[in-house]
Amino acid sequence: MDQSRTPYFDVLRDYVEAGVVPFHTPGHKQGIGCDPVFREFVGERVLGIDLTQIRGLDDLLQPSEAIVEAQNLAAEAYGADQSFFLINGSTSGNQIMMMTAVNPGQSIAIPRNAHKSALGGLIMSGAYPVYMAPEVDETLHMDLTVTPETVAATIAAHPEVRAIYVVSPTYYGVCADLPAIAEIAHAHGLPLLVDEAWGPHFKFHPKLPPSAIEAGADLCINSTHKMLSSLSQTALLHRRGDRIPLDRLSAVHKLFLSTSPNLILVASLDVARRQMATEGERLLGETIAIADSVRQRLNAIPGLSCFGEESCGRPGFAAFDPTRITLTVKALGYTGYEAEEILRRRYNVQVELADLFNCVALITIGTTPAAADVLVEAAAELAREDRPLDIFAPSGILERRLMSGTYTLPKIPPVRMLPRDAFLASTESVPFKSSAGRICAEVITPYPPGIPVLAPGEEITPEVVAYLDLELRAGGRMQGPYDSSLRTIRVVRE
Ligand SMILES: Cc1ncc(COP(=O)(O)O)c(C=O)c1O
């Protein structure tokens, strides 16, 4: 196929150039009806291609023209048999993968540190989770990936699982041994689903880890908006082989689409694919060089460290995405949150993510050498600063958490109900401290480390209550519960 083509972007441009008089949605009619301040700020051209699926612009729900060609080009570029455009992120990709691969009541093996959208997928699919523990880096208190051994042991202990789901890479660019995991899954006749939201660039440079599809995944998702140049909310879902029925996948994909998709997003996927297919190796080569130089310079600053390729080979750390910069500030005595705030307030630098000990910076094809220098200079200043007690009063979280040892996650509680049944059940709020023994109806994820401690359908154990209580007293924040102070918790009504 001709990867220099952008069939979908072209039909939008053609429509604008033809000067069609629009009596269709959207109501702003190519910007004319927009608030003028907004129109001027975003630009008429953007609004001009904010069109709907009328004649000639194909239909994402039932593609037959330009979208077919655009999706086929994406499949070819990624080495997949089929690719589907997603316009609700990898979030919808996770939900689609789960709803396609498992039926209500069937079991799926899933790492405990899966993104919350995977838990949403469990709720929607009605599947039963068999959780796998990821490896953990005790020094950085950072979760890694699940090992092939863990996958094999899970299948041996739970022969009822119908699919294997893994996350690779993690937020920190740490990759699983996907070829080995695929071999194990396939030897048992199971499909492998990979949340590769953070790895849409892997296919396009030999220095990057093997992509999930190359490694043998049957389905995988890529958040092209995260690491490539397509617009926010866009992502790709790829299928390879025939372990996952295409008709089912395609039907489920449609369930997750609006009948009025944003066509600018669709066109941005088309163009981002062309960019990678035709120029990816060069662009990513430059990106990797920038990231390597940033890592090297950060590692030379006393008090800062930034892991890289040398960490590969440990269990759960099979490969590494060199474009990811995890800046460890532990030795400076800052939490990652404090460092994030200082970098932003004092140096106008915003990182992607902070956790207890680290800040994560993304180097992508949009990062210029000058921007990279700003990051390094700001980090050097940060390392030189006296700890600014006046502005950033020490939270004490770090010390207290380390003293209380709250980083040891409690055992995964017994699953008493399907996540879907618990989530949709009649529920009630009870005082959290006396909730042991009840069945949780919500997801409770302390930040950090961001791994759910309770999911819908799980029994609240005394150990979990004690752990979450310590987290709260140490200043931890809870994501997920209706009552974020966790004074109360929603449980299934008895
Ligand atoms: C591992 C992982 N999977 C899925 C998602 C959801 O992706 P999106 O934001 O594209 O919906 C995220 C988002 O951060 C993620 O980190």
Short mmCIF file of C-alpha atoms and ligand atoms in Angstrom, two decimals:
data_model
loop_
_atom_site.label_atom_id
_atom_site.label_comp_id
_atom_site.label_asym_id
_atom_site.label_seq_id
_atom_site.Cartn_x
_atom_site.Cartn_y
_atom_site.Cartn_z
CA MET A 1 0.00 0.00 0.00
CA ASP A 2 1.09 3.56 -0.47
CA GLN A 3 1.87 4.73 3.07
CA SER A 4 2.33 8.30 1.89
CA ARG A 5 -1.43 8.55 1.33
CA THR A 6 -3.85 10.06 3.88
CA PRO A 7 -7.21 9.03 2.44
CA TYR A 8 -9.30 10.30 5.29
CA PHE A 9 -7.63 13.66 5.74
CA ASP A 10 -7.98 14.10 1.98
CA VAL A 11 -11.75 13.65 1.89
CA LEU A 12 -12.21 16.25 4.64
CA ARG A 13 -10.03 18.73 2.76
CA ASP A 14 -11.83 18.02 -0.49
CA TYR A 15 -15.17 18.69 1.17
CA VAL A 16 -14.00 22.08 2.43
CA GLU A 17 -12.40 22.98 -0.87
CA ALA A 18 -15.59 22.08 -2.77
CA GLY A 19 -17.37 24.87 -0.85
CA VAL A 20 -20.42 22.73 -0.08
CA VAL A 21 -23.22 24.74 1.56
CA PRO A 22 -23.86 22.84 4.80
CA PHE A 23 -27.36 22.02 6.04
CA HIS A 24 -26.08 19.30 8.34
CA THR A 25 -24.46 18.99 11.76
CA PRO A 26 -22.48 20.32 13.53
CA GLY A 27 -24.61 23.38 14.16
CA HIS A 28 -21.71 25.82 14.07
CA LYS A 29 -21.52 25.20 10.26
CA GLN A 30 -17.77 25.12 9.84
CA GLY A 31 -17.21 27.79 12.45
CA ILE A 32 -19.64 30.48 11.22
CA GLY A 33 -21.91 30.03 14.24
CA CYS A 34 -19.09 29.72 16.77
CA ASP A 35 -18.32 32.22 19.46
CA PRO A 36 -15.96 34.61 17.62
CA VAL A 37 -13.37 34.61 20.39
CA PHE A 38 -13.20 30.84 20.26
CA ARG A 39 -13.18 30.82 16.45
CA GLU A 40 -10.33 33.25 16.31
CA PHE A 41 -8.33 31.38 18.88
CA VAL A 42 -8.64 27.88 17.42
CA GLY A 43 -8.70 28.92 13.78
CA GLU A 44 -11.22 28.63 10.97
CA ARG A 45 -9.49 25.70 9.33
CA VAL A 46 -9.95 23.45 12.35
CA LEU A 47 -13.63 24.35 12.52
CA GLY A 48 -13.95 23.92 8.77
CA ILE A 49 -13.12 20.21 8.96
CA ASP A 50 -15.32 19.63 12.00
CA LEU A 51 -17.84 17.82 9.82
CA THR A 52 -20.21 14.92 10.16
CA GLN A 53 -20.49 11.59 8.37
CA ILE A 54 -22.37 12.74 5.29
CA ARG A 55 -21.98 11.52 1.72
CA GLY A 56 -18.35 11.06 0.77
CA LEU A 57 -17.03 11.27 4.33
CA ASP A 58 -17.67 7.58 5.09
CA ASP A 59 -19.01 6.16 8.34
CA LEU A 60 -16.78 5.03 11.18
CA LEU A 61 -19.53 2.67 12.34
CA GLN A 62 -19.88 1.01 8.93
CA PRO A 63 -16.82 2.00 6.92
CA SER A 64 -16.91 1.36 3.20
CA GLU A 65 -14.77 4.07 1.60
CA ALA A 66 -11.90 6.26 2.84
CA ILE A 67 -11.99 4.93 6.41
CA VAL A 68 -11.50 1.37 5.13
CA GLU A 69 -8.38 2.45 3.30
CA ALA A 70 -7.14 4.53 6.25
CA GLN A 71 -7.62 1.64 8.71
CA ASN A 72 -5.97 -0.82 6.29
CA LEU A 73 -2.99 1.49 5.97
CA ALA A 74 -2.74 1.57 9.77
CA ALA A 75 -2.93 -2.23 9.92
CA GLU A 76 -0.16 -2.58 7.37
CA ALA A 77 2.03 -0.02 9.13
CA TYR A 78 1.65 -1.84 12.46
CA GLY A 79 1.92 -5.37 11.02
CA ALA A 80 -1.62 -6.18 12.16
CA ASP A 81 -4.30 -8.02 10.23
CA GLN A 82 -6.84 -5.32 11.10
CA SER A 83 -6.69 -1.96 12.86
CA PHE A 84 -9.62 -0.02 14.23
CA PHE A 85 -9.69 3.71 14.89
CA LEU A 86 -10.69 4.59 18.45
CA ILE A 87 -11.88 8.04 19.41
CA ASN A 88 -12.40 7.44 23.09
CA GLY A 89 -8.82 6.56 23.84
CA SER A 90 -7.27 3.33 24.98
CA THR A 91 -9.89 3.52 27.70
CA SER A 92 -12.45 2.30 25.17
CA GLY A 93 -9.80 -0.04 23.74
CA ASN A 94 -9.47 -1.85 27.06
CA GLN A 95 -13.23 -2.12 27.36
CA ILE A 96 -13.55 -3.41 23.79
CA MET A 97 -10.78 -5.99 24.25
CA MET A 98 -12.40 -7.38 27.40
CA MET A 99 -15.92 -7.43 26.00
CA THR A 100 -14.67 -9.20 22.89
CA ALA A 101 -12.43 -11.81 24.48
CA VAL A 102 -14.55 -13.03 27.38
CA ASN A 103 -18.21 -13.70 28.02
CA PRO A 104 -20.05 -12.88 31.24
CA GLY A 105 -18.89 -15.23 33.98
CA GLN A 106 -15.76 -16.36 32.12
CA SER A 107 -12.36 -15.70 33.68
CA ILE A 108 -9.55 -13.52 32.45
CA ALA A 109 -6.04 -13.25 33.93
CA ILE A 110 -5.18 -9.59 34.54
CA PRO A 111 -2.38 -7.81 36.41
CA ARG A 112 -3.42 -6.02 39.56
CA ASN A 113 -1.77 -2.82 38.32
CA ALA A 114 -3.93 -2.63 35.17
CA HIS A 115 -5.27 0.82 34.29
CA LYS A 116 -8.68 1.63 35.75
CA SER A 117 -10.22 1.38 32.29
CA ALA A 118 -9.45 -2.35 32.42
CA LEU A 119 -11.54 -2.58 35.57
CA GLY A 120 -14.24 -0.76 33.60
CA GLY A 121 -13.83 -3.48 30.96
CA LEU A 122 -14.38 -6.15 33.61
CA ILE A 123 -17.54 -4.41 34.76
CA MET A 124 -18.86 -4.09 31.22
CA SER A 125 -17.94 -7.59 30.09
CA GLY A 126 -19.16 -9.36 33.22
CA ALA A 127 -15.90 -11.31 33.30
CA TYR A 128 -14.32 -12.76 36.40
CA PRO A 129 -10.81 -11.42 37.12
CA VAL A 130 -7.98 -13.70 38.11
CA TYR A 131 -5.42 -11.17 39.32
CA MET A 132 -1.72 -11.56 38.70
CA ALA A 133 0.78 -9.69 40.88
CA PRO A 134 3.25 -7.56 38.94
CA GLU A 135 6.89 -7.52 40.03
CA VAL A 136 7.77 -4.51 42.15
CA ASP A 137 10.97 -2.47 42.27
CA GLU A 138 11.53 -2.18 46.01
CA THR A 139 14.02 0.67 45.71
CA LEU A 140 11.92 2.95 43.57
CA HIS A 141 8.62 1.56 44.91
CA MET A 142 7.53 1.24 41.33
CA ASP A 143 5.48 -1.58 39.93
CA LEU A 144 6.97 -3.43 36.96
CA THR A 145 5.19 -5.97 34.74
CA VAL A 146 4.04 -9.56 35.20
CA THR A 147 6.58 -12.24 34.32
CA PRO A 148 6.06 -15.24 32.00
CA GLU A 149 6.45 -17.42 35.12
CA THR A 150 3.55 -15.61 36.82
CA VAL A 151 1.41 -16.04 33.71
CA ALA A 152 2.26 -19.77 33.53
CA ALA A 153 1.54 -20.24 37.24
CA THR A 154 -1.77 -18.40 36.90
CA ILE A 155 -2.87 -20.63 34.03
CA ALA A 156 -1.83 -23.73 36.00
CA ALA A 157 -3.75 -22.60 39.09
CA HIS A 158 -6.76 -21.33 37.11
CA PRO A 159 -7.28 -23.56 34.09
CA GLU A 160 -10.65 -21.82 33.66
CA VAL A 161 -9.09 -18.56 32.36
CA ARG A 162 -10.15 -17.81 28.80
CA ALA A 163 -7.71 -14.99 27.99
CA ILE A 164 -4.49 -13.40 29.24
CA TYR A 165 -4.37 -9.63 29.55
CA VAL A 166 -1.14 -7.76 30.30
CA VAL A 167 0.07 -4.16 30.45
CA SER A 168 3.31 -3.38 28.61
CA PRO A 169 4.93 -0.89 28.74
CA THR A 170 4.09 0.63 32.10
CA TYR A 171 3.84 4.35 32.69
CA TYR A 172 7.59 4.21 33.40
CA GLY A 173 8.47 2.60 30.05
CA VAL A 174 9.10 -0.83 31.56
CA CYS A 175 8.18 -3.69 29.21
CA ALA A 176 7.10 -7.26 29.84
CA ASP A 177 8.64 -10.28 28.16
CA LEU A 178 5.79 -10.34 25.66
CA PRO A 179 7.24 -12.97 23.25
CA ALA A 180 7.53 -15.46 26.14
CA ILE A 181 4.08 -14.56 27.52
CA ALA A 182 2.52 -14.94 24.06
CA GLU A 183 4.12 -18.36 23.67
CA ILE A 184 2.72 -19.53 27.01
CA ALA A 185 -0.75 -18.15 26.31
CA HIS A 186 -0.88 -19.65 22.83
CA ALA A 187 0.45 -23.03 24.03
CA HIS A 188 -2.71 -23.15 26.17
CA GLY A 189 -4.93 -21.99 23.32
CA LEU A 190 -5.51 -18.62 24.99
CA PRO A 191 -5.52 -15.22 23.27
CA LEU A 192 -3.14 -12.57 24.55
CA LEU A 193 -4.50 -9.04 24.94
CA VAL A 194 -1.96 -6.28 25.52
CA ASP A 195 -2.56 -2.80 26.86
CA GLU A 196 0.22 -1.13 24.90
CA ALA A 197 -1.27 2.32 25.40
CA TRP A 198 2.21 3.72 26.05
CA GLY A 199 3.93 1.99 23.11
CA PRO A 200 2.38 3.25 19.83
CA HIS A 201 5.88 4.15 18.59
CA PHE A 202 7.59 0.81 19.20
CA LYS A 203 6.95 -0.55 15.70
CA PHE A 204 8.78 2.30 14.03
CA HIS A 205 12.34 2.19 15.36
CA PRO A 206 14.71 -0.76 15.80
CA LYS A 207 16.08 0.64 19.09
CA LEU A 208 12.63 0.45 20.69
CA PRO A 209 11.25 -2.73 22.31
CA PRO A 210 9.34 -5.17 20.07
CA SER A 211 5.74 -4.09 19.62
CA ALA A 212 2.98 -6.22 21.10
CA ILE A 213 1.77 -7.31 17.67
CA GLU A 214 5.31 -8.33 16.64
CA ALA A 215 5.64 -10.22 19.92
CA GLY A 216 2.52 -12.28 19.19
CA ALA A 217 -0.39 -10.42 20.80
CA ASP A 218 -3.81 -11.28 19.42
CA LEU A 219 -5.24 -7.88 20.30
CA CYS A 220 -3.51 -4.73 21.48
CA ILE A 221 -4.23 -1.06 21.97
CA ASN A 222 -2.03 1.96 21.32
CA SER A 223 -2.72 5.45 22.62
CA THR A 224 -1.34 7.23 19.58
CA HIS A 225 -2.28 10.51 21.25
CA LYS A 226 0.11 9.82 24.13
CA MET A 227 3.37 9.27 22.27
CA LEU A 228 2.68 10.13 18.62
CA SER A 229 1.06 13.13 16.98
CA SER A 230 -2.63 12.25 16.72
CA LEU A 231 -5.04 14.31 18.79
CA SER A 232 -6.20 13.62 22.34
CA GLN A 233 -8.76 10.80 22.63
CA THR A 234 -7.40 8.95 19.60
CA ALA A 235 -6.01 5.44 19.79
CA LEU A 236 -5.67 2.30 17.70
CA LEU A 237 -6.87 -1.23 18.33
CA HIS A 238 -5.01 -3.95 16.42
CA ARG A 239 -5.90 -7.59 15.79
CA ARG A 240 -3.62 -10.31 14.50
CA GLY A 241 -4.36 -13.98 13.87
CA ASP A 242 -7.72 -15.63 14.30
CA ARG A 243 -7.95 -16.42 18.00
CA ILE A 244 -10.25 -13.40 18.42
CA PRO A 245 -13.31 -13.54 16.15
CA LEU A 246 -13.35 -10.54 13.84
CA ASP A 247 -17.14 -10.28 13.66
CA ARG A 248 -17.42 -10.04 17.43
CA LEU A 249 -14.60 -7.49 17.67
CA SER A 250 -16.15 -5.35 15.01
CA ALA A 251 -19.59 -5.50 16.64
CA VAL A 252 -18.18 -4.54 20.05
CA HIS A 253 -16.11 -1.71 18.52
CA LYS A 254 -19.35 -0.20 17.19
CA LEU A 255 -20.91 -0.25 20.65
CA PHE A 256 -18.25 2.19 21.80
CA LEU A 257 -18.67 4.73 19.02
CA SER A 258 -20.79 7.81 18.86
CA THR A 259 -22.89 8.10 15.72
CA SER A 260 -21.31 11.55 15.44
CA PRO A 261 -17.58 10.88 15.77
CA ASN A 262 -15.24 13.85 15.69
CA LEU A 263 -13.78 13.56 12.20
CA ILE A 264 -10.82 15.79 13.02
CA LEU A 265 -9.75 13.06 15.40
CA VAL A 266 -10.18 10.43 12.71
CA ALA A 267 -8.12 12.47 10.25
CA SER A 268 -5.41 13.00 12.85
CA LEU A 269 -5.06 9.22 13.20
CA ASP A 270 -4.68 8.93 9.44
CA VAL A 271 -1.98 11.59 9.33
CA ALA A 272 -0.10 10.33 12.40
CA ARG A 273 0.08 6.88 10.79
CA ARG A 274 1.50 8.36 7.59
CA GLN A 275 4.07 10.29 9.59
CA MET A 276 5.26 7.15 11.36
CA ALA A 277 5.17 4.92 8.29
CA THR A 278 7.14 7.34 6.14
CA GLU A 279 9.34 9.24 8.59
CA GLY A 280 9.04 7.35 11.87
CA GLU A 281 12.51 5.91 12.00
CA ARG A 282 14.17 9.28 11.45
CA LEU A 283 11.90 11.18 13.85
CA LEU A 284 12.14 8.57 16.56
CA GLY A 285 15.90 8.29 16.08
CA GLU A 286 16.13 11.99 16.91
CA THR A 287 13.75 11.56 19.84
CA ILE A 288 15.78 8.68 21.27
CA ALA A 289 18.98 10.72 20.91
CA ILE A 290 17.40 13.63 22.81
CA ALA A 291 16.13 11.30 25.54
CA ASP A 292 19.52 9.55 25.87
CA SER A 293 21.25 12.89 26.23
CA VAL A 294 18.69 14.08 28.83
CA ARG A 295 19.13 10.86 30.82
CA GLN A 296 22.89 11.13 30.73
CA ARG A 297 22.87 14.77 31.84
CA LEU A 298 20.34 14.13 34.61
CA ASN A 299 22.40 11.24 35.92
CA ALA A 300 25.39 13.56 36.18
CA ILE A 301 23.53 15.85 38.61
CA PRO A 302 24.27 14.96 42.25
CA GLY A 303 21.11 13.83 44.03
CA LEU A 304 19.23 12.92 40.86
CA SER A 305 19.02 9.61 39.03
CA CYS A 306 17.28 8.32 36.00
CA PHE A 307 17.24 4.59 35.22
CA GLY A 308 17.72 3.24 31.72
CA GLU A 309 18.61 0.21 29.65
CA GLU A 310 20.97 -1.13 32.35
CA SER A 311 17.92 -2.10 34.43
CA CYS A 312 16.70 -4.60 31.83
CA GLY A 313 16.91 -8.30 32.53
CA ARG A 314 15.35 -8.27 35.99
CA PRO A 315 12.07 -10.14 36.44
CA GLY A 316 9.25 -7.94 35.15
CA PHE A 317 11.72 -5.65 33.35
CA ALA A 318 12.40 -7.37 30.04
CA ALA A 319 12.87 -4.27 27.90
CA PHE A 320 12.81 -0.50 28.24
CA ASP A 321 11.47 2.43 26.25
CA PRO A 322 14.44 4.82 26.08
CA THR A 323 12.17 7.80 25.39
CA ARG A 324 10.82 7.64 28.94
CA ILE A 325 12.56 9.72 31.60
CA THR A 326 11.89 8.72 35.19
CA LEU A 327 13.58 11.34 37.30
CA THR A 328 14.15 9.95 40.78
CA VAL A 329 14.35 12.73 43.37
CA LYS A 330 14.39 10.52 46.47
CA ALA A 331 17.99 11.40 47.40
CA LEU A 332 17.14 15.12 47.41
CA GLY A 333 14.59 14.55 50.15
CA TYR A 334 11.70 15.67 48.00
CA THR A 335 8.68 13.64 47.15
CA GLY A 336 7.99 13.36 43.44
CA TYR A 337 4.89 15.50 44.04
CA GLU A 338 6.92 18.28 45.59
CA ALA A 339 9.44 18.14 42.76
CA GLU A 340 6.61 18.28 40.21
CA GLU A 341 5.17 21.34 41.88
CA ILE A 342 8.52 23.13 42.11
CA LEU A 343 9.34 22.36 38.49
CA ARG A 344 6.03 23.83 37.45
CA ARG A 345 5.86 26.86 39.73
CA ARG A 346 9.47 27.95 39.57
CA TYR A 347 10.64 26.74 36.17
CA ASN A 348 7.43 26.48 34.13
CA VAL A 349 8.10 22.84 33.35
CA GLN A 350 5.25 20.35 33.57
CA VAL A 351 5.97 16.63 33.82
CA GLU A 352 3.48 13.90 32.92
CA LEU A 353 3.28 12.17 36.28
CA ALA A 354 4.65 12.30 39.78
CA ASP A 355 4.71 9.63 42.44
CA LEU A 356 6.32 9.34 45.81
CA PHE A 357 9.93 9.30 44.60
CA ASN A 358 9.79 10.14 40.89
CA CYS A 359 8.67 12.52 38.20
CA VAL A 360 8.06 11.05 34.77
CA ALA A 361 8.82 13.17 31.71
CA LEU A 362 7.83 12.10 28.20
CA ILE A 363 10.25 12.78 25.39
CA THR A 364 8.38 12.47 22.10
CA ILE A 365 8.71 13.53 18.48
CA GLY A 366 7.33 16.88 19.65
CA THR A 367 10.16 17.52 22.12
CA THR A 368 12.76 19.92 20.77
CA PRO A 369 16.41 19.87 21.93
CA ALA A 370 15.76 23.32 23.43
CA ALA A 371 12.83 22.02 25.48
CA ALA A 372 14.98 19.11 26.64
CA ASP A 373 17.62 21.61 27.80
CA VAL A 374 14.97 23.46 29.81
CA LEU A 375 14.08 20.22 31.62
CA VAL A 376 17.72 19.45 32.42
CA GLU A 377 18.41 23.01 33.62
CA ALA A 378 15.29 23.05 35.79
CA ALA A 379 16.22 19.68 37.30
CA ALA A 380 19.75 20.96 37.99
CA GLU A 381 18.30 24.01 39.75
CA LEU A 382 15.95 21.80 41.72
CA ALA A 383 18.90 19.73 42.90
CA ARG A 384 20.77 22.87 43.94
CA GLU A 385 17.91 24.40 45.89
CA ASP A 386 17.78 24.37 49.62
CA ARG A 387 14.67 22.56 50.51
CA PRO A 388 12.16 25.42 50.36
CA LEU A 389 10.43 24.84 53.64
CA ASP A 390 8.77 28.24 53.55
CA ILE A 391 6.76 27.62 50.40
CA PHE A 392 6.56 23.88 50.33
CA ALA A 393 6.06 22.86 53.90
CA PRO A 394 7.29 19.29 54.17
CA SER A 395 4.30 17.05 53.88
CA GLY A 396 5.93 14.43 56.00
CA ILE A 397 4.24 11.80 53.86
CA LEU A 398 7.50 10.34 52.76
CA GLU A 399 8.95 9.92 56.21
CA ARG A 400 5.76 8.67 57.79
CA ARG A 401 5.07 6.20 55.03
CA LEU A 402 8.55 4.83 55.09
CA MET A 403 8.43 4.50 58.86
CA SER A 404 5.07 2.81 58.83
CA GLY A 405 6.10 0.55 55.95
CA THR A 406 2.81 1.19 54.21
CA TYR A 407 4.29 0.40 50.87
CA THR A 408 3.75 -3.30 51.32
CA LEU A 409 0.41 -3.79 49.64
CA PRO A 410 -2.03 -6.08 51.41
CA LYS A 411 -2.89 -9.43 49.86
CA ILE A 412 -5.45 -9.28 47.05
CA PRO A 413 -8.78 -9.87 48.84
CA PRO A 414 -11.02 -12.81 47.90
CA VAL A 415 -13.33 -12.11 44.95
CA ARG A 416 -16.87 -12.85 46.22
CA MET A 417 -18.91 -11.50 43.29
CA LEU A 418 -18.35 -10.62 39.66
CA PRO A 419 -17.14 -7.00 39.46
CA ARG A 420 -20.11 -6.29 37.20
CA ASP A 421 -22.67 -7.76 39.62
CA ALA A 422 -21.20 -5.86 42.57
CA PHE A 423 -20.96 -2.60 40.64
CA LEU A 424 -24.57 -2.82 39.46
CA ALA A 425 -25.96 -4.27 42.70
CA SER A 426 -28.07 -2.37 45.17
CA THR A 427 -25.53 -0.76 47.48
CA GLU A 428 -25.31 1.09 50.75
CA SER A 429 -22.76 3.31 52.46
CA VAL A 430 -21.24 1.99 55.66
CA PRO A 431 -18.51 3.40 57.94
CA PHE A 432 -15.24 2.33 56.37
CA LYS A 433 -13.57 1.33 59.62
CA SER A 434 -16.23 -1.26 60.38
CA SER A 435 -16.67 -2.50 56.82
CA ALA A 436 -14.56 -5.67 57.07
CA GLY A 437 -16.47 -8.70 55.84
CA ARG A 438 -18.67 -6.71 53.44
CA ILE A 439 -18.43 -6.86 49.62
CA CYS A 440 -16.96 -3.71 48.09
CA ALA A 441 -18.97 -2.06 45.29
CA GLU A 442 -16.38 0.49 44.13
CA VAL A 443 -12.74 0.71 43.07
CA ILE A 444 -10.39 2.04 45.75
CA THR A 445 -6.98 3.06 44.48
CA PRO A 446 -4.57 4.86 46.79
CA TYR A 447 -2.21 7.29 45.07
CA PRO A 448 0.59 6.40 45.23
CA PRO A 449 1.21 3.71 44.17
CA GLY A 450 -1.93 3.67 42.00
CA ILE A 451 -2.66 -0.04 42.27
CA PRO A 452 -6.27 -0.80 43.25
CA VAL A 453 -6.45 -2.20 46.75
CA LEU A 454 -10.15 -3.01 46.46
CA ALA A 455 -12.22 -3.67 43.35
CA PRO A 456 -15.97 -4.21 43.05
CA GLY A 457 -16.93 -7.70 44.17
CA GLU A 458 -14.02 -8.14 46.57
CA GLU A 459 -14.42 -8.87 50.25
CA ILE A 460 -13.13 -6.05 52.44
CA THR A 461 -10.62 -7.77 54.71
CA PRO A 462 -9.39 -6.44 58.10
CA GLU A 463 -5.91 -6.27 56.51
CA VAL A 464 -7.18 -3.97 53.75
CA VAL A 465 -9.00 -1.75 56.26
CA ALA A 466 -5.79 -1.43 58.30
CA TYR A 467 -3.71 -0.67 55.19
CA LEU A 468 -6.06 1.98 53.82
CA ASP A 469 -6.39 3.52 57.25
CA LEU A 470 -2.59 3.90 57.43
CA GLU A 471 -2.52 5.33 53.91
CA LEU A 472 -5.08 7.94 54.87
CA ARG A 473 -3.29 8.86 58.07
CA ALA A 474 -0.03 9.19 56.12
CA GLY A 475 -1.70 11.70 53.83
CA GLY A 476 -2.39 9.36 50.87
CA ARG A 477 -5.16 10.23 48.43
CA MET A 478 -7.86 7.84 47.33
CA GLN A 479 -9.07 7.57 43.75
CA GLY A 480 -12.33 5.90 42.91
CA PRO A 481 -14.56 5.93 45.98
CA TYR A 482 -17.68 8.07 46.07
CA ASP A 483 -16.50 9.36 49.48
CA SER A 484 -12.87 10.24 48.74
CA SER A 485 -12.17 10.80 52.45
CA LEU A 486 -13.07 7.13 52.84
CA ARG A 487 -14.96 7.76 56.04
CA THR A 488 -17.64 5.66 54.35
CA ILE A 489 -17.46 3.02 51.64
CA ARG A 490 -20.11 1.70 49.26
CA VAL A 491 -20.79 -1.98 49.76
CA VAL A 492 -23.27 -4.42 48.31
CA ARG A 493 -26.53 -4.24 50.29
CA GLU A 494 -27.18 -7.48 52.16
C1 LIG B 1 -1.75 1.72 30.83
C2 LIG B 1 -2.87 2.58 30.36
N1 LIG B 1 -3.87 2.03 29.66
C3 LIG B 1 -4.91 2.75 29.21
C4 LIG B 1 -4.98 4.10 29.46
C5 LIG B 1 -6.15 4.89 28.94
O1 LIG B 1 -5.73 5.56 27.80
P1 LIG B 1 -6.50 6.82 27.17
O2 LIG B 1 -6.12 8.00 28.01
O3 LIG B 1 -5.96 6.86 25.78
O4 LIG B 1 -7.96 6.53 27.22
C6 LIG B 1 -3.96 4.73 30.18
C7 LIG B 1 -4.01 6.17 30.46
O5 LIG B 1 -3.18 6.76 31.06
C8 LIG B 1 -2.88 3.95 30.65
O6 LIG B 1 -1.88 4.50 31.37
#
